[in-house]
mmCIF file of C-alpha atoms and ligand atoms in Angstrom:
data_model
loop_
_atom_site.group_PDB
_atom_site.id
_atom_site.type_symbol
_atom_site.label_atom_id
_atom_site.label_comp_id
_atom_site.label_asym_id
_atom_site.label_seq_id
_atom_site.Cartn_x
_atom_site.Cartn_y
_atom_site.Cartn_z
ATOM 1 C CA MET L 10 46.204 70.265 -5.438
ATOM 2 C CA GLU L 11 47.629 73.150 -4.232
ATOM 3 C CA ILE L 12 45.696 75.661 -1.832
ATOM 4 C CA LYS L 13 47.478 79.311 -1.863
ATOM 5 C CA LYS L 14 49.556 79.220 0.852
ATOM 6 C CA GLN L 15 48.122 82.643 2.519
ATOM 7 C CA LEU L 16 45.324 80.471 3.510
ATOM 8 C CA LEU L 17 47.037 78.344 5.395
ATOM 9 C CA SER L 18 47.961 81.735 8.136
ATOM 10 C CA LEU L 19 43.787 81.869 8.410
ATOM 11 C CA THR L 20 41.353 80.239 10.715
ATOM 12 C CA PRO L 21 37.839 79.158 9.383
ATOM 13 C CA TYR L 22 35.490 81.385 11.172
ATOM 14 C CA GLN L 23 34.973 79.923 14.535
ATOM 15 C CA PRO L 24 31.023 79.571 15.521
ATOM 16 C CA GLY L 25 29.578 79.816 18.502
ATOM 17 C CA LYS L 26 27.975 77.233 19.886
ATOM 18 C CA PRO L 27 24.309 76.815 18.830
ATOM 19 C CA MET L 28 21.696 78.520 21.630
ATOM 20 C CA ASP L 29 19.577 75.425 22.096
ATOM 21 C CA GLU L 30 23.171 73.442 22.902
ATOM 22 C CA VAL L 31 24.228 75.383 25.686
ATOM 23 C CA LYS L 32 20.462 75.799 26.720
ATOM 24 C CA ARG L 33 20.713 72.140 27.465
ATOM 25 C CA GLU L 34 23.717 71.769 28.710
ATOM 26 C CA PHE L 35 23.094 74.334 31.808
ATOM 27 C CA ALA L 36 20.029 73.509 32.146
ATOM 28 C CA LEU L 37 18.624 77.205 31.036
ATOM 29 C CA ASP L 38 15.148 78.499 30.425
ATOM 30 C CA LYS L 39 16.276 81.652 28.234
ATOM 31 C CA ILE L 40 19.365 82.653 26.370
ATOM 32 C CA VAL L 41 20.052 85.709 25.432
ATOM 33 C CA LYS L 42 22.633 86.170 22.302
ATOM 34 C CA LEU L 43 23.851 90.030 23.066
ATOM 35 C CA ALA L 44 27.028 88.629 20.894
ATOM 36 C CA SER L 45 26.737 89.716 16.838
ATOM 37 C CA ASN L 46 25.727 93.290 17.603
ATOM 38 C CA GLU L 47 21.919 92.484 16.128
ATOM 39 C CA ASN L 48 18.849 93.944 16.939
ATOM 40 C CA PRO L 49 17.151 92.903 19.915
ATOM 41 C CA PHE L 50 13.984 94.174 18.833
ATOM 42 C CA GLY L 51 14.315 92.216 15.250
ATOM 43 C CA CYS L 52 12.844 94.081 12.625
ATOM 44 C CA SER L 53 9.861 96.522 10.925
ATOM 45 C CA ILE L 54 6.560 94.997 10.624
ATOM 46 C CA HIS L 55 6.704 95.989 6.773
ATOM 47 C CA VAL L 56 9.653 94.087 6.295
ATOM 48 C CA LYS L 57 7.061 90.191 7.527
ATOM 49 C CA THR L 58 4.407 91.122 4.763
ATOM 50 C CA ALA L 59 6.809 91.785 2.239
ATOM 51 C CA ILE L 60 8.879 88.458 2.498
ATOM 52 C CA MET L 61 5.374 86.768 2.707
ATOM 53 C CA GLU L 62 4.027 87.749 -0.252
ATOM 54 C CA GLN L 63 8.001 87.288 -2.142
ATOM 55 C CA LEU L 64 7.717 83.787 -0.926
ATOM 56 C CA GLY L 65 5.049 82.382 -4.235
ATOM 57 C CA LYS L 66 8.279 83.111 -6.042
ATOM 58 C CA ALA L 67 10.957 81.086 -4.462
ATOM 59 C CA ALA L 68 11.440 79.118 -8.013
ATOM 60 C CA THR L 69 13.037 82.242 -10.164
ATOM 61 C CA TYR L 70 16.367 83.899 -9.367
ATOM 62 C CA PRO L 71 16.389 87.179 -8.021
ATOM 63 C CA ASP L 72 16.836 90.386 -9.352
ATOM 64 C CA GLY L 73 20.824 90.821 -10.529
ATOM 65 C CA TYR L 74 20.677 94.219 -10.509
ATOM 66 C CA ALA L 75 18.229 94.871 -7.027
ATOM 67 C CA ARG L 76 16.328 97.091 -9.474
ATOM 68 C CA GLN L 77 13.336 97.822 -6.582
ATOM 69 C CA LEU L 78 16.117 98.070 -3.677
ATOM 70 C CA ARG L 79 18.107 100.179 -5.891
ATOM 71 C CA GLU L 80 15.351 102.772 -6.734
ATOM 72 C CA SER L 81 14.227 103.013 -2.845
ATOM 73 C CA LEU L 82 17.876 103.184 -1.451
ATOM 74 C CA ALA L 83 19.193 105.585 -3.592
ATOM 75 C CA ALA L 84 16.032 107.857 -2.733
ATOM 76 C CA HIS L 85 16.435 107.715 0.667
ATOM 77 C CA LEU L 86 20.138 108.504 0.753
ATOM 78 C CA SER L 87 20.024 110.695 -2.062
ATOM 79 C CA VAL L 88 22.663 109.435 -4.303
ATOM 80 C CA ALA L 89 21.737 108.247 -7.868
ATOM 81 C CA GLU L 90 21.384 104.433 -8.684
ATOM 82 C CA GLU L 91 24.688 103.623 -10.555
ATOM 83 C CA GLU L 92 26.486 104.831 -7.659
ATOM 84 C CA LEU L 93 25.715 102.055 -5.273
ATOM 85 C CA ILE L 94 26.684 98.154 -5.416
ATOM 86 C CA PHE L 95 24.675 95.368 -3.655
ATOM 87 C CA GLY L 96 26.805 92.372 -1.196
ATOM 88 C CA ASN L 97 25.508 89.912 0.419
ATOM 89 C CA GLY L 98 25.702 91.316 4.167
ATOM 90 C CA SER L 99 28.607 93.987 4.000
ATOM 91 C CA ASP L 100 31.323 91.328 4.454
ATOM 92 C CA GLU L 101 30.950 91.175 0.828
ATOM 93 C CA VAL L 102 31.188 94.479 -0.136
ATOM 94 C CA ILE L 103 34.620 94.136 1.742
ATOM 95 C CA GLN L 104 35.041 91.017 -0.185
ATOM 96 C CA ILE L 105 34.476 92.271 -3.824
ATOM 97 C CA ILE L 106 36.468 95.872 -3.231
ATOM 98 C CA SER L 107 40.062 93.469 -1.676
ATOM 99 C CA ARG L 108 38.582 91.201 -4.935
ATOM 100 C CA ALA L 109 38.956 93.952 -6.991
ATOM 101 C CA LEU L 110 42.322 95.608 -5.495
ATOM 102 C CA LEU L 111 43.908 93.380 -3.888
ATOM 103 C CA HIS L 112 47.457 91.199 -5.593
ATOM 104 C CA SER L 113 50.846 90.398 -4.370
ATOM 105 C CA GLY L 114 52.793 93.414 -4.218
ATOM 106 C CA LYS L 115 50.089 95.757 -3.004
ATOM 107 C CA ASN L 116 49.477 96.679 0.437
ATOM 108 C CA THR L 117 46.709 97.593 2.775
ATOM 109 C CA VAL L 118 46.391 99.517 6.120
ATOM 110 C CA MET L 119 44.228 99.155 8.464
ATOM 111 C CA ALA L 120 43.977 100.223 12.119
ATOM 112 C CA THR L 121 44.031 97.374 14.702
ATOM 113 C CA PRO L 122 42.191 96.165 16.757
ATOM 114 C CA THR L 123 39.584 96.333 13.992
ATOM 115 C CA PHE L 124 36.857 94.566 12.079
ATOM 116 C CA PRO L 125 38.859 91.918 10.884
ATOM 117 C CA GLN L 126 37.375 90.909 7.693
ATOM 118 C CA TYR L 127 39.875 94.097 5.893
ATOM 119 C CA LYS L 128 42.561 91.808 6.877
ATOM 120 C CA HIS L 129 41.467 89.038 6.075
ATOM 121 C CA ASN L 130 41.189 89.235 2.586
ATOM 122 C CA ALA L 131 43.610 90.887 2.390
ATOM 123 C CA VAL L 132 44.906 87.827 3.455
ATOM 124 C CA ILE L 133 43.507 86.026 0.995
ATOM 125 C CA GLU L 134 44.569 88.426 -1.671
ATOM 126 C CA GLY L 135 47.987 88.211 -1.107
ATOM 127 C CA ALA L 136 49.020 91.262 -0.371
ATOM 128 C CA GLU L 137 50.417 93.398 2.492
ATOM 129 C CA VAL L 138 48.740 93.809 5.284
ATOM 130 C CA ARG L 139 50.383 97.229 7.491
ATOM 131 C CA GLU L 140 48.335 97.743 10.601
ATOM 132 C CA VAL L 141 48.421 101.099 12.717
ATOM 133 C CA VAL L 142 47.054 100.249 16.736
ATOM 134 C CA ILE L 143 44.588 101.641 18.208
ATOM 135 C CA LYS L 144 45.315 104.201 20.959
ATOM 136 C CA ASP L 145 42.297 105.375 23.920
ATOM 137 C CA GLY L 146 40.066 103.546 21.326
ATOM 138 C CA HIS L 147 40.938 106.193 17.947
ATOM 139 C CA HIS L 148 42.425 105.122 14.923
ATOM 140 C CA GLN L 149 45.721 106.957 14.499
ATOM 141 C CA LEU L 150 44.782 108.507 11.213
ATOM 142 C CA ASP L 151 48.236 111.016 10.579
ATOM 143 C CA ASP L 152 50.440 106.584 11.839
ATOM 144 C CA MET L 153 48.186 105.055 8.914
ATOM 145 C CA LEU L 154 49.021 108.000 6.884
ATOM 146 C CA LYS L 155 52.068 107.325 7.569
ATOM 147 C CA GLN L 156 51.696 103.368 6.166
ATOM 148 C CA ILE L 157 50.405 104.724 3.008
ATOM 149 C CA ASP L 158 53.021 104.957 -0.376
ATOM 150 C CA GLU L 159 52.431 104.269 -3.764
ATOM 151 C CA ASN L 160 51.527 100.440 -3.143
ATOM 152 C CA THR L 161 48.763 101.328 -1.347
ATOM 153 C CA ALA L 162 45.777 100.034 -2.629
ATOM 154 C CA ILE L 163 43.279 100.359 0.356
ATOM 155 C CA VAL L 164 42.773 102.049 3.315
ATOM 156 C CA TRP L 165 40.125 100.901 5.966
ATOM 157 C CA LEU L 166 38.132 103.177 8.228
ATOM 158 C CA CYS L 167 36.080 101.604 10.715
ATOM 159 C CA SER L 168 33.506 103.833 11.926
ATOM 160 C CA PRO L 169 31.920 103.504 14.324
ATOM 161 C CA ASN L 170 35.062 100.921 14.984
ATOM 162 C CA ASN L 171 33.966 97.242 15.830
ATOM 163 C CA PRO L 172 34.812 96.576 18.810
ATOM 164 C CA THR L 173 35.730 99.765 20.482
ATOM 165 C CA GLY L 174 32.093 101.816 19.573
ATOM 166 C CA THR L 175 34.485 104.918 18.704
ATOM 167 C CA TYR L 176 33.986 107.120 15.626
ATOM 168 C CA ILE L 177 36.012 109.767 14.023
ATOM 169 C CA ASN L 178 34.043 112.653 14.160
ATOM 170 C CA GLU L 179 33.953 115.259 10.794
ATOM 171 C CA GLU L 180 37.631 117.327 11.592
ATOM 172 C CA ARG L 181 39.654 114.539 11.521
ATOM 173 C CA LEU L 182 38.085 112.704 8.762
ATOM 174 C CA LEU L 183 38.261 115.409 6.288
ATOM 175 C CA SER L 184 41.687 116.209 7.169
ATOM 176 C CA PHE L 185 43.001 113.050 6.604
ATOM 177 C CA ILE L 186 40.935 112.548 2.924
ATOM 178 C CA GLN L 187 42.646 116.114 1.833
ATOM 179 C CA LYS L 188 45.814 114.026 2.529
ATOM 180 C CA VAL L 189 45.831 110.717 1.195
ATOM 181 C CA PRO L 190 47.194 110.231 -2.656
ATOM 182 C CA SER L 191 43.892 109.767 -5.211
ATOM 183 C CA THR L 192 45.562 106.152 -5.843
ATOM 184 C CA CYS L 193 44.719 104.989 -2.227
ATOM 185 C CA LEU L 194 41.147 104.007 -2.334
ATOM 186 C CA ILE L 195 39.401 104.873 0.640
ATOM 187 C CA VAL L 196 36.711 102.936 2.886
ATOM 188 C CA ILE L 197 34.455 103.991 5.624
ATOM 189 C CA ASP L 198 32.380 101.571 7.037
ATOM 190 C CA GLU L 199 29.799 102.687 9.033
ATOM 191 C CA ALA L 200 27.765 99.117 9.341
ATOM 192 C CA TYR L 201 26.989 100.979 12.666
ATOM 193 C CA LYS L 202 26.058 104.511 10.863
ATOM 194 C CA GLU L 203 21.900 104.345 11.772
ATOM 195 C CA TYR L 204 22.929 104.566 15.904
ATOM 196 C CA VAL L 205 24.990 107.413 15.710
ATOM 197 C CA THR L 206 23.638 110.254 17.606
ATOM 198 C CA ALA L 207 27.159 112.543 17.703
ATOM 199 C CA GLN L 208 26.695 115.516 16.418
ATOM 200 C CA ASP L 209 30.119 115.787 15.100
ATOM 201 C CA TYR L 210 29.911 111.926 12.837
ATOM 202 C CA PRO L 211 30.414 113.177 8.963
ATOM 203 C CA GLU L 212 28.070 113.053 6.389
ATOM 204 C CA THR L 213 30.470 110.707 4.256
ATOM 205 C CA LEU L 214 27.987 110.710 1.021
ATOM 206 C CA LYS L 215 28.129 114.480 0.627
ATOM 207 C CA LEU L 216 32.050 113.558 -0.030
ATOM 208 C CA LEU L 217 31.594 111.342 -2.604
ATOM 209 C CA LYS L 218 31.599 113.674 -5.451
ATOM 210 C CA GLU L 219 34.460 115.336 -4.610
ATOM 211 C CA TYR L 220 36.767 112.414 -3.849
ATOM 212 C CA PRO L 221 36.644 109.588 -5.762
ATOM 213 C CA ASN L 222 39.158 107.643 -4.036
ATOM 214 C CA LEU L 223 36.361 107.218 -1.534
ATOM 215 C CA LEU L 224 33.776 104.431 -0.885
ATOM 216 C CA VAL L 225 31.025 103.898 2.425
ATOM 217 C CA THR L 226 29.710 100.719 3.221
ATOM 218 C CA ARG L 227 27.061 99.828 5.598
ATOM 219 C CA THR L 228 24.472 97.095 5.752
ATOM 220 C CA PHE L 229 21.145 96.398 6.987
ATOM 221 C CA SER L 230 22.218 93.673 9.129
ATOM 222 C CA LYS L 231 22.738 96.146 12.299
ATOM 223 C CA ALA L 232 19.292 98.790 12.982
ATOM 224 C CA TYR L 233 17.284 97.762 10.166
ATOM 225 C CA GLY L 234 17.149 94.364 12.099
ATOM 226 C CA LEU L 235 17.654 91.756 8.906
ATOM 227 C CA ALA L 236 21.479 90.109 9.434
ATOM 228 C CA SER L 237 19.809 86.705 8.652
ATOM 229 C CA PHE L 238 18.885 87.923 5.344
ATOM 230 C CA ARG L 239 22.497 88.907 4.475
ATOM 231 C CA ILE L 240 22.328 92.266 2.186
ATOM 232 C CA GLY L 241 24.615 95.093 1.861
ATOM 233 C CA TYR L 242 25.697 98.133 0.489
ATOM 234 C CA GLY L 243 28.442 100.082 -0.702
ATOM 235 C CA VAL L 244 28.534 103.811 -2.300
ATOM 236 C CA ALA L 245 30.421 105.695 -4.216
ATOM 237 C CA ASN L 246 31.198 107.710 -7.517
ATOM 238 C CA LYS L 247 29.482 105.566 -10.833
ATOM 239 C CA GLU L 248 33.135 105.297 -12.560
ATOM 240 C CA LEU L 249 34.051 103.630 -9.680
ATOM 241 C CA ILE L 250 31.581 101.577 -9.041
ATOM 242 C CA ARG L 251 31.505 100.166 -12.237
ATOM 243 C CA LEU L 252 34.426 99.270 -12.491
ATOM 244 C CA LEU L 253 33.779 96.934 -8.915
ATOM 245 C CA GLU L 254 30.707 95.238 -11.127
ATOM 246 C CA PRO L 255 32.697 92.457 -12.448
ATOM 247 C CA ALA L 256 33.477 91.634 -9.605
ATOM 248 C CA ARG L 257 30.477 91.054 -8.261
ATOM 249 C CA GLU L 258 28.599 87.456 -8.802
ATOM 250 C CA PRO L 259 25.432 88.582 -10.922
ATOM 251 C CA PHE L 260 23.378 87.494 -7.764
ATOM 252 C CA ASN L 261 24.230 88.119 -5.136
ATOM 253 C CA THR L 262 21.583 88.938 -2.999
ATOM 254 C CA ASN L 263 18.965 87.458 -2.897
ATOM 255 C CA SER L 264 15.021 88.012 -3.632
ATOM 256 C CA MET L 265 13.862 87.965 0.401
ATOM 257 C CA ALA L 266 16.519 90.051 1.458
ATOM 258 C CA GLN L 267 15.739 92.942 -1.222
ATOM 259 C CA VAL L 268 12.210 93.201 -0.734
ATOM 260 C CA ALA L 269 13.081 92.827 3.658
ATOM 261 C CA ALA L 270 15.268 95.525 2.863
ATOM 262 C CA THR L 271 13.167 97.698 0.726
ATOM 263 C CA ALA L 272 10.487 97.394 3.079
ATOM 264 C CA GLY L 273 12.634 98.384 5.892
ATOM 265 C CA ILE L 274 13.853 101.134 3.649
ATOM 266 C CA GLN L 275 10.429 102.513 3.931
ATOM 267 C CA ASP L 276 9.567 102.271 7.975
ATOM 268 C CA GLN L 277 12.251 104.584 9.641
ATOM 269 C CA ILE L 278 9.691 105.358 12.610
ATOM 270 C CA PHE L 279 11.193 102.198 13.320
ATOM 271 C CA ILE L 280 14.870 102.443 13.283
ATOM 272 C CA LYS L 281 14.427 105.648 14.732
ATOM 273 C CA ASN L 282 12.266 103.860 18.052
ATOM 274 C CA CYS L 283 15.830 101.577 18.187
ATOM 275 C CA VAL L 284 18.337 104.328 17.975
ATOM 276 C CA GLU L 285 16.679 105.954 21.251
ATOM 277 C CA LYS L 286 15.969 102.547 22.766
ATOM 278 C CA ASN L 287 20.167 101.615 22.179
ATOM 279 C CA LYS L 288 20.745 104.989 23.962
ATOM 280 C CA GLN L 289 18.621 104.807 26.759
ATOM 281 C CA GLY L 290 20.312 100.995 27.253
ATOM 282 C CA LEU L 291 24.239 102.293 26.447
ATOM 283 C CA GLU L 292 23.243 104.809 29.664
ATOM 284 C CA GLN L 293 22.477 101.833 32.086
ATOM 285 C CA PHE L 294 25.721 100.184 31.091
ATOM 286 C CA TYR L 295 27.158 103.834 31.037
ATOM 287 C CA SER L 296 26.023 104.408 35.287
ATOM 288 C CA PHE L 297 26.754 100.790 35.668
ATOM 289 C CA CYS L 298 30.593 101.209 34.814
ATOM 290 C CA ARG L 299 30.607 104.476 36.968
ATOM 291 C CA GLU L 300 29.731 102.928 39.907
ATOM 292 C CA LEU L 301 31.629 99.633 39.878
ATOM 293 C CA GLN L 302 34.455 102.094 38.249
ATOM 294 C CA LEU L 303 34.730 100.311 35.471
ATOM 295 C CA ALA L 304 36.798 101.756 32.147
ATOM 296 C CA TYR L 305 34.479 101.820 28.937
ATOM 297 C CA TYR L 306 34.538 103.443 25.906
ATOM 298 C CA PRO L 307 31.880 105.528 24.816
ATOM 299 C CA SER L 308 29.884 103.888 22.065
ATOM 300 C CA GLU L 309 27.884 104.986 19.055
ATOM 301 C CA GLY L 310 27.372 101.804 17.749
ATOM 302 C CA ASN L 311 24.836 99.302 19.088
ATOM 303 C CA PHE L 312 27.211 97.680 21.452
ATOM 304 C CA ILE L 313 30.088 98.799 24.442
ATOM 305 C CA LEU L 314 33.669 97.642 25.416
ATOM 306 C CA ILE L 315 34.123 97.626 29.131
ATOM 307 C CA ASP L 316 37.548 96.495 30.882
ATOM 308 C CA PHE L 317 35.926 93.886 33.445
ATOM 309 C CA GLU L 318 39.693 93.604 35.037
ATOM 310 C CA ALA L 319 39.176 90.135 34.770
ATOM 311 C CA ASP L 320 39.603 86.736 32.558
ATOM 312 C CA SER L 321 37.829 87.629 29.427
ATOM 313 C CA ASP L 322 37.030 84.077 29.261
ATOM 314 C CA VAL L 323 35.792 83.206 32.763
ATOM 315 C CA LEU L 324 33.268 85.978 32.371
ATOM 316 C CA PHE L 325 32.477 84.751 29.202
ATOM 317 C CA HIS L 326 31.909 81.462 30.703
ATOM 318 C CA TYR L 327 30.652 82.819 34.295
ATOM 319 C CA LEU L 328 27.764 84.333 31.834
ATOM 320 C CA LEU L 329 26.987 82.092 29.456
ATOM 321 C CA THR L 330 25.464 79.851 32.710
ATOM 322 C CA LYS L 331 23.761 82.521 33.423
ATOM 323 C CA GLY L 332 22.162 82.404 29.675
ATOM 324 C CA TYR L 333 23.725 85.428 28.462
ATOM 325 C CA ILE L 334 25.854 85.387 25.231
ATOM 326 C CA VAL L 335 28.372 88.153 25.220
ATOM 327 C CA ARG L 336 31.959 88.543 23.264
ATOM 328 C CA SER L 337 35.294 87.634 25.007
ATOM 329 C CA GLY L 338 37.428 90.691 24.734
ATOM 330 C CA ASN L 339 40.589 87.552 24.345
ATOM 331 C CA ALA L 340 39.039 86.904 20.626
ATOM 332 C CA LEU L 341 38.944 90.858 20.007
ATOM 333 C CA GLY L 342 42.356 92.117 20.624
ATOM 334 C CA TYR L 343 41.125 93.145 24.327
ATOM 335 C CA PRO L 344 41.910 90.748 27.384
ATOM 336 C CA GLY L 345 39.809 91.520 30.688
ATOM 337 C CA CYS L 346 37.278 93.060 27.846
ATOM 338 C CA LEU L 347 33.543 92.153 27.110
ATOM 339 C CA ARG L 348 31.805 93.539 24.151
ATOM 340 C CA ILE L 349 28.433 93.512 24.695
ATOM 341 C CA THR L 350 25.429 94.685 22.306
ATOM 342 C CA ILE L 351 22.827 96.908 23.689
ATOM 343 C CA GLY L 352 19.638 94.580 24.226
ATOM 344 C CA THR L 353 16.195 95.505 25.531
ATOM 345 C CA GLU L 354 15.853 97.579 29.205
ATOM 346 C CA GLU L 355 15.096 93.973 31.164
ATOM 347 C CA GLN L 356 18.278 92.121 28.782
ATOM 348 C CA ASN L 357 20.531 95.447 29.806
ATOM 349 C CA ARG L 358 19.040 95.185 33.365
ATOM 350 C CA GLU L 359 19.561 91.217 33.707
ATOM 351 C CA ILE L 360 23.051 91.159 32.846
ATOM 352 C CA ILE L 361 24.211 94.033 34.780
ATOM 353 C CA SER L 362 22.936 92.394 37.237
ATOM 354 C CA HIS L 363 24.971 88.828 37.356
ATOM 355 C CA LEU L 364 28.176 91.139 36.451
ATOM 356 C CA LYS L 365 27.662 93.215 39.711
ATOM 357 C CA GLU L 366 27.313 89.808 41.656
ATOM 358 C CA TYR L 367 30.493 88.357 39.468
ATOM 359 C CA LYS L 368 32.367 91.386 40.216
ATOM 360 C CA LEU L 369 31.949 90.598 43.983
ATOM 361 C CA LYS L 370 31.543 87.360 44.214
ATOM 362 C CA GLN L 371 35.477 88.439 42.367
ATOM 363 C CA ALA L 372 36.050 91.186 45.768
ATOM 364 C CA ILE L 373 35.425 88.707 48.449
HETATM 365 C C1 PLP P 412 31.994 97.212 10.933
HETATM 366 C C2 PLP P 412 31.794 95.980 11.026
HETATM 367 N N1 PLP P 412 31.459 96.178 9.472
HETATM 368 C C3 PLP P 412 30.892 94.998 8.551
HETATM 369 C C4 PLP P 412 30.231 93.686 9.546
HETATM 370 C C5 PLP P 412 29.608 92.772 8.997
HETATM 371 O O1 PLP P 412 27.631 93.330 8.592
HETATM 372 P P1 PLP P 412 26.916 92.390 7.167
HETATM 373 O O2 PLP P 412 27.790 91.637 6.642
HETATM 374 O O3 PLP P 412 26.258 91.499 7.877
HETATM 375 O O4 PLP P 412 26.871 93.334 6.624
HETATM 376 C C6 PLP P 412 30.652 94.164 10.624
HETATM 377 C C7 PLP P 412 29.134 92.993 11.259
HETATM 378 O O5 PLP P 412 28.961 92.592 12.366
HETATM 379 C C8 PLP P 412 30.757 95.148 11.384
HETATM 380 O O6 PLP P 412 30.764 95.261 12.682
#
């Protein structure tokens, strides 16, 4: 038996400790997870009704075309049904794209630090990975362009970027897209799109007609609060979607996920409320950072990267003992920092008070 040699350089996904185990270990009453940019307000009440109805149909395979969801989403986004591809999370859409376009002899360009799955999939497919370091939280688009050559199959843009929360504005994006050769696919990962309030955030779906080499990925895991169902999607022109489709497993998205996402789309008031509360939550963290003079990136997502100028792992562990799970910057390419998901008003207040206490102890 011979495993592809490139797999030997990869480590399996490291899941965090189960919440119950943390609770027992530190004798805590409650655990708050602000580590994976999930929605602290759950999901729309309509989702619950829809999945209860679906439960009775567990014995049948899901609709491999996801017709009902496809119709709802196409109408919601004002795109054609054939311009959509669904995945078991946008993670799987990234995998499908990589499987379809990358192989040894090809290369792919991305920022670093960014969402790790672009690189992970590229390594598995045997493609060369060209990473361009982010400066001041921003993709260095000119430097990324210089890395693109005739063998570049995909360039990945993450906007808002995980873990920085920063975004690529319309002017910069347009100028970049115009210069990318048509032989290179441009993927814009908009997992946090619903949370964005910046006025100059580009409306990328409008660009799809003009740029057949553009594909936008989004997810129901974040603002829609459906992470456990695993459902995300890609939008691109029909011809490109048709070429990608054979790389997708026929029943990759399950029935529960499809009905949950369909119900979620119908409740835009829920999304609006979550976005508003997220904005207020971000303000709580901004004023905390200003008060303690901590550097941070203004975020357009539902998380914030803060530089505590501390050992990230030690601070992570300190918060764990208080019942708060966050992401250490050491794992994200930002030593000294923590990435914290914006929680409810109360969760934000509590974690901020633990962080203040920690900084106070450090100062003594
Ligand atoms: C930037 C970005 N893209 C994609 C994903 C994958 O999300 P999912 O597979 O749940 O749709 C995430 C998840 O954290 C993310 O942060």
